[in-house]
Amino acid sequence: SIHEVGCIMRHIHSKSATAFAMAIWSSASEKGHRAATLSLARHLIQSGIYGRVPHLRGVEARYKQLVRGGEDADALTAEGELLFEQARYEGAATLLRRALRIGGQDFPWRAHCELCLGKAYARMGRTEEAEEVLRRLGDEGMVEADVELVNLWARNCMQGNEAEQEAEQRMYTAACHGKSDMFTRLAEEELDKKDDGERTAEERRLWATEWSRLADQRAEY
């Protein structure tokens, strides 16, 4: 469908492809295509330009109608993400929980909904709930959840050898799946380690150097 063409173009990392995707979605939205309306609204939210593009006000109005209806789990997910970006974490969590209740197990943006809910819990200081959600998503293969889980542990000064090993494994998994900044984090963690008898200072330096090299996408192997 024309909506799916827009989705494909959106994942091509170029300004022209993104502009083309937005134009396709906008056209489909004007014809009443729900999915195109939601995809474009969510793109605007994620890009930080929601409410700032005058010629897309019609799309935003149609999106808000879906949100106000209160029965569209995907629309509520996008609105929860918008509230999260506005640092309105309580409101975001409320909408995201409602989306999960009414959407069941199979609505398209369920994983995104749960990820944002985990992030909202983390910002609200509900650490155990955040960890439960993010750990499960990470175990299911969502690398964004692994990144958020590592950040949560870092903010809460996670300690202990076993916990540190799990954090390193999750950073490595995320790094191998496109989150190359996690290689940089691994390098920093290696340099910050105290002498534990397992590696010498020179060995830690070599590991840090290798992690940094992997983080450099221009490096040749």
C-alpha angles and dihedrals in degrees: 000000000000089000091056091050087056090050091053092048091048090062093055105095102230134100093234093053091049091049090050091050091051091050092050093049092046092053093047091046091056087057091054100262105159098196092051091050091052095044093051093045091050091048090053090049094049091046092052093238101103108137092013102088109078097196091056096055089105091058091048091050091053090048091052090052089058091048093049090052086067095207103085108093094194093051090049089050092054091047090050089053090050092052090047091054087051089054091245093135100163092052091045092052091049093053094043092051089050090050090053092048097051098033098057121198102317113045111130100246098039094117091049089048093053092045092054090046090053090050091048092051089051092053090047092055093248090134101165093050091046092050093049093053096042095045092053093048091047091050088052090057104264103141093191087064091052089054092049091047092053090049090050092052091047092052090050094047095242111204138187133077095258093049092048091051092052091049091051091049092051091048090050092048092050092046092052090052098055105286093114093168086073088070087060090051090051090052091051092047090051092053092046095053118113121228105283098168093249098090133020121234089256092052091051090050091052091049090050090050091052093048090050091051091053089051090057105085090193093061119111119225 
